[in-house]
Every structure is written in structure tokens, then in C-alpha cells.
PDB file of C-alpha atoms in Angstrom:
ATOM      1  CA  MET Q   1     -41.584   2.723 -52.977  1.00 89.00           C
ATOM      2  CA  ILE Q   2     -41.791   4.582 -56.277  1.00 92.00           C
ATOM      3  CA  HIS Q   3     -42.408   8.335 -56.124  1.00 95.00           C
ATOM      4  CA  LEU Q   4     -44.164  10.295 -58.870  1.00 95.00           C
ATOM      5  CA  THR Q   5     -43.891  14.028 -59.160  1.00 96.00           C
ATOM      6  CA  GLU Q   6     -47.079  15.916 -59.877  1.00 96.00           C
ATOM      7  CA  HIS Q   7     -45.821  16.672 -63.421  1.00 95.00           C
ATOM      8  CA  ALA Q   8     -45.246  12.973 -64.123  1.00 96.00           C
ATOM      9  CA  ALA Q   9     -48.640  12.014 -62.715  1.00 96.00           C
ATOM     10  CA  THR Q  10     -50.402  14.666 -64.804  1.00 95.00           C
ATOM     11  CA  HIS Q  11     -48.643  13.492 -67.964  1.00 94.00           C
ATOM     12  CA  ILE Q  12     -49.503   9.832 -67.317  1.00 95.00           C
ATOM     13  CA  SER Q  13     -53.087  10.695 -66.406  1.00 95.00           C
ATOM     14  CA  ASN Q  14     -53.542  12.644 -69.652  1.00 94.00           C
ATOM     15  CA  TYR Q  15     -52.157   9.731 -71.690  1.00 92.00           C
ATOM     16  CA  LEU Q  16     -54.526   7.300 -69.982  1.00 94.00           C
ATOM     17  CA  LYS Q  17     -57.510   9.599 -70.611  1.00 95.00           C
ATOM     18  CA  ASN Q  18     -56.598  10.015 -74.303  1.00 93.00           C
ATOM     19  CA  ARG Q  19     -56.080   6.268 -74.605  1.00 92.00           C
ATOM     20  CA  GLY Q  20     -59.551   5.666 -73.181  1.00 91.00           C
ATOM     21  CA  LYS Q  21     -58.590   2.729 -70.974  1.00 92.00           C
ATOM     22  CA  GLY Q  22     -55.953   1.474 -68.575  1.00 92.00           C
ATOM     23  CA  GLU Q  23     -55.403   0.895 -64.882  1.00 93.00           C
ATOM     24  CA  GLY Q  24     -52.101   2.779 -64.835  1.00 95.00           C
ATOM     25  CA  ILE Q  25     -48.548   2.160 -65.991  1.00 95.00           C
ATOM     26  CA  ARG Q  26     -46.050  -0.609 -65.330  1.00 95.00           C
ATOM     27  CA  LEU Q  27     -42.480   0.402 -64.621  1.00 93.00           C
ATOM     28  CA  GLY Q  28     -39.757  -2.184 -64.935  1.00 91.00           C
ATOM     29  CA  VAL Q  29     -36.219  -2.867 -66.038  1.00 87.00           C
ATOM     30  CA  LYS Q  30     -34.790  -5.041 -68.780  1.00 84.00           C
ATOM     31  CA  THR Q  31     -31.285  -6.089 -69.733  1.00 80.00           C
ATOM     32  CA  SER Q  32     -30.178  -3.652 -72.402  1.00 71.00           C
ATOM     33  CA  GLY Q  33     -27.585  -1.143 -73.514  1.00 60.00           C
ATOM     34  CA  CYS Q  34     -23.916  -0.894 -72.703  1.00 62.00           C
ATOM     35  CA  SER Q  35     -24.398  -0.456 -68.937  1.00 58.00           C
ATOM     36  CA  GLY Q  36     -26.705  -3.408 -68.398  1.00 76.00           C
ATOM     37  CA  LEU Q  37     -30.233  -2.247 -67.497  1.00 82.00           C
ATOM     38  CA  ALA Q  38     -32.828   0.034 -69.099  1.00 83.00           C
ATOM     39  CA  TYR Q  39     -36.173   1.353 -67.865  1.00 85.00           C
ATOM     40  CA  VAL Q  40     -39.353  -0.021 -69.426  1.00 90.00           C
ATOM     41  CA  LEU Q  41     -42.753   1.698 -69.322  1.00 91.00           C
ATOM     42  CA  GLU Q  42     -46.018   0.198 -70.549  1.00 94.00           C
ATOM     43  CA  PHE Q  43     -49.722   0.695 -70.034  1.00 94.00           C
ATOM     44  CA  VAL Q  44     -51.498  -1.698 -67.666  1.00 95.00           C
ATOM     45  CA  ASP Q  45     -54.886  -2.974 -68.770  1.00 94.00           C
ATOM     46  CA  ASP Q  46     -54.865  -6.150 -66.665  1.00 92.00           C
ATOM     47  CA  ILE Q  47     -53.392  -6.062 -63.172  1.00 91.00           C
ATOM     48  CA  ASP Q  48     -50.883  -8.794 -62.326  1.00 91.00           C
ATOM     49  CA  THR Q  49     -51.487  -9.897 -58.740  1.00 91.00           C
ATOM     50  CA  HIS Q  50     -47.726 -10.267 -58.198  1.00 93.00           C
ATOM     51  CA  ASP Q  51     -47.037  -6.593 -58.977  1.00 94.00           C
ATOM     52  CA  GLN Q  52     -46.503  -4.031 -56.232  1.00 94.00           C
ATOM     53  CA  MET Q  53     -48.800  -1.027 -56.716  1.00 95.00           C
ATOM     54  CA  PHE Q  54     -47.982   2.575 -55.787  1.00 95.00           C
ATOM     55  CA  GLU Q  55     -50.511   5.389 -56.204  1.00 95.00           C
ATOM     56  CA  GLN Q  56     -49.836   9.105 -56.150  1.00 94.00           C
ATOM     57  CA  PHE Q  57     -51.894  12.012 -57.461  1.00 96.00           C
ATOM     58  CA  GLY Q  58     -54.529   9.493 -58.606  1.00 95.00           C
ATOM     59  CA  VAL Q  59     -52.110   7.558 -60.855  1.00 96.00           C
ATOM     60  CA  LYS Q  60     -51.227   3.914 -60.266  1.00 96.00           C
ATOM     61  CA  VAL Q  61     -47.720   2.612 -60.948  1.00 96.00           C
ATOM     62  CA  PHE Q  62     -47.220  -1.150 -61.006  1.00 96.00           C
ATOM     63  CA  VAL Q  63     -43.799  -2.758 -60.522  1.00 95.00           C
ATOM     64  CA  ASP Q  64     -42.950  -6.434 -60.745  1.00 93.00           C
ATOM     65  CA  PRO Q  65     -41.025  -7.868 -57.757  1.00 93.00           C
ATOM     66  CA  LYS Q  66     -37.803  -8.496 -59.749  1.00 92.00           C
ATOM     67  CA  SER Q  67     -37.669  -4.887 -61.001  1.00 91.00           C
ATOM     68  CA  LEU Q  68     -38.532  -3.411 -57.606  1.00 92.00           C
ATOM     69  CA  VAL Q  69     -35.118  -4.477 -56.308  1.00 90.00           C
ATOM     70  CA  TYR Q  70     -33.538  -2.021 -58.789  1.00 87.00           C
ATOM     71  CA  LEU Q  71     -36.203   0.699 -58.554  1.00 90.00           C
ATOM     72  CA  ASP Q  72     -37.066   0.961 -54.860  1.00 92.00           C
ATOM     73  CA  GLY Q  73     -36.874   4.593 -53.728  1.00 93.00           C
ATOM     74  CA  MET Q  74     -36.855   5.994 -57.263  1.00 92.00           C
ATOM     75  CA  GLU Q  75     -38.515   9.285 -58.194  1.00 94.00           C
ATOM     76  CA  MET Q  76     -40.063   9.583 -61.632  1.00 93.00           C
ATOM     77  CA  ASP Q  77     -40.497  13.082 -63.062  1.00 94.00           C
ATOM     78  CA  TYR Q  78     -41.638  14.501 -66.391  1.00 93.00           C
ATOM     79  CA  VAL Q  79     -39.477  17.378 -67.587  1.00 93.00           C
ATOM     80  CA  LYS Q  80     -39.345  19.759 -70.538  1.00 90.00           C
ATOM     81  CA  ASN Q  81     -36.010  21.280 -71.540  1.00 86.00           C
ATOM     82  CA  GLY Q  82     -36.354  23.415 -74.658  1.00 85.00           C
ATOM     83  CA  LEU Q  83     -37.607  21.162 -77.440  1.00 86.00           C
ATOM     84  CA  ASN Q  84     -36.871  17.993 -75.473  1.00 86.00           C
ATOM     85  CA  GLU Q  85     -39.322  16.451 -73.065  1.00 88.00           C
ATOM     86  CA  GLY Q  86     -39.688  13.114 -71.360  1.00 89.00           C
ATOM     87  CA  PHE Q  87     -39.525  11.112 -68.183  1.00 90.00           C
ATOM     88  CA  GLU Q  88     -36.558  11.543 -65.899  1.00 88.00           C
ATOM     89  CA  PHE Q  89     -35.661   8.783 -63.466  1.00 88.00           C
ATOM     90  CA  ASN Q  90     -33.896   9.743 -60.246  1.00 87.00           C
ATOM     91  CA  ASN Q  91     -32.827   6.332 -59.009  1.00 82.00           C
ATOM     92  CA  PRO Q  92     -30.846   6.136 -55.737  1.00 82.00           C
ATOM     93  CA  ASN Q  93     -29.791   2.557 -56.637  1.00 74.00           C
ATOM     94  CA  LYS Q  94     -28.020   3.616 -59.839  1.00 73.00           C
ATOM     95  CA  LYS Q  95     -24.231   3.373 -59.610  1.00 64.00           C
ATOM     96  CA  GLY Q  96     -23.467   4.519 -63.164  1.00 64.00           C
ATOM     97  CA  GLU Q  97     -24.877   4.960 -66.646  1.00 65.00           C
ATOM     98  CA  CYS Q  98     -23.698   4.793 -70.220  1.00 54.00           C
ATOM     99  CA  GLY Q  99     -22.610   7.920 -72.071  1.00 52.00           C
ATOM    100  CA  CYS Q 100     -25.894   8.326 -73.919  1.00 52.00           C
ATOM    101  CA  GLY Q 101     -27.921   7.833 -70.723  1.00 53.00           C
ATOM    102  CA  GLU Q 102     -30.025   5.026 -72.165  1.00 59.00           C
ATOM    103  CA  SER Q 103     -28.904   2.324 -69.741  1.00 52.00           C
ATOM    104  CA  PHE Q 104     -27.656   2.141 -66.165  1.00 58.00           C
ATOM    105  CA  THR Q 105     -25.927  -0.154 -63.719  1.00 62.00           C
ATOM    106  CA  VAL Q 106     -26.569  -0.887 -60.043  1.00 65.00           C
TER     107      VAL Q 106
END
């Protein structure tokens, strides 16, 4: 299961409203960076029947089966720290990450 905080759901919902279309977002992983895996976010206009769907606070998050292995149990938050803001991924499967925080390993 993927958990969204209310802040993350509000941020995603606002983006979808401003965009004017979309079923939700797709969360996945790709091979990247010095630690091996990186998170990928994209808008979903067409639902893939193979994706697992999680809905919280009225926002749908779609995850492909291969990525779900790495993301199951993760909490996705949206945080603001001073001038910086963005999504924060609290992934219980993560064993380490690179120094810049862009990629992780399981």
C-alpha cells in the first residue's frame, strides 16, 4: 500500500485541477543515480489495467507491479522547508541512499 499525507494529496489535487485533466499520478522507480533506483512521478491520463491503484483524500495513485515491490508501505508527503519544497518519500524498503539523496537502494 502507498500512503499519501493530506499535504501531498492537496498538492497533487491542485496540480490536476490546474492541468484540467488526469485520473491521478503514477508512482514508480527507474534505474538511476549512484545508488541504483530513483522515484518517478507522472500524470495518469489513461489507466493501465495492470497498475495497482491506491486512493486517499480523493487522489488516486497508480503503481505498476514491478515498482510496487520497492514501494510497498511507503508514505509520500509534500513538505516546505524555507525556500525549498517538494515531495518527500518515506520508504521502509530503502536500505541506503546516495549523498545527494537523488537515488536509493533496497
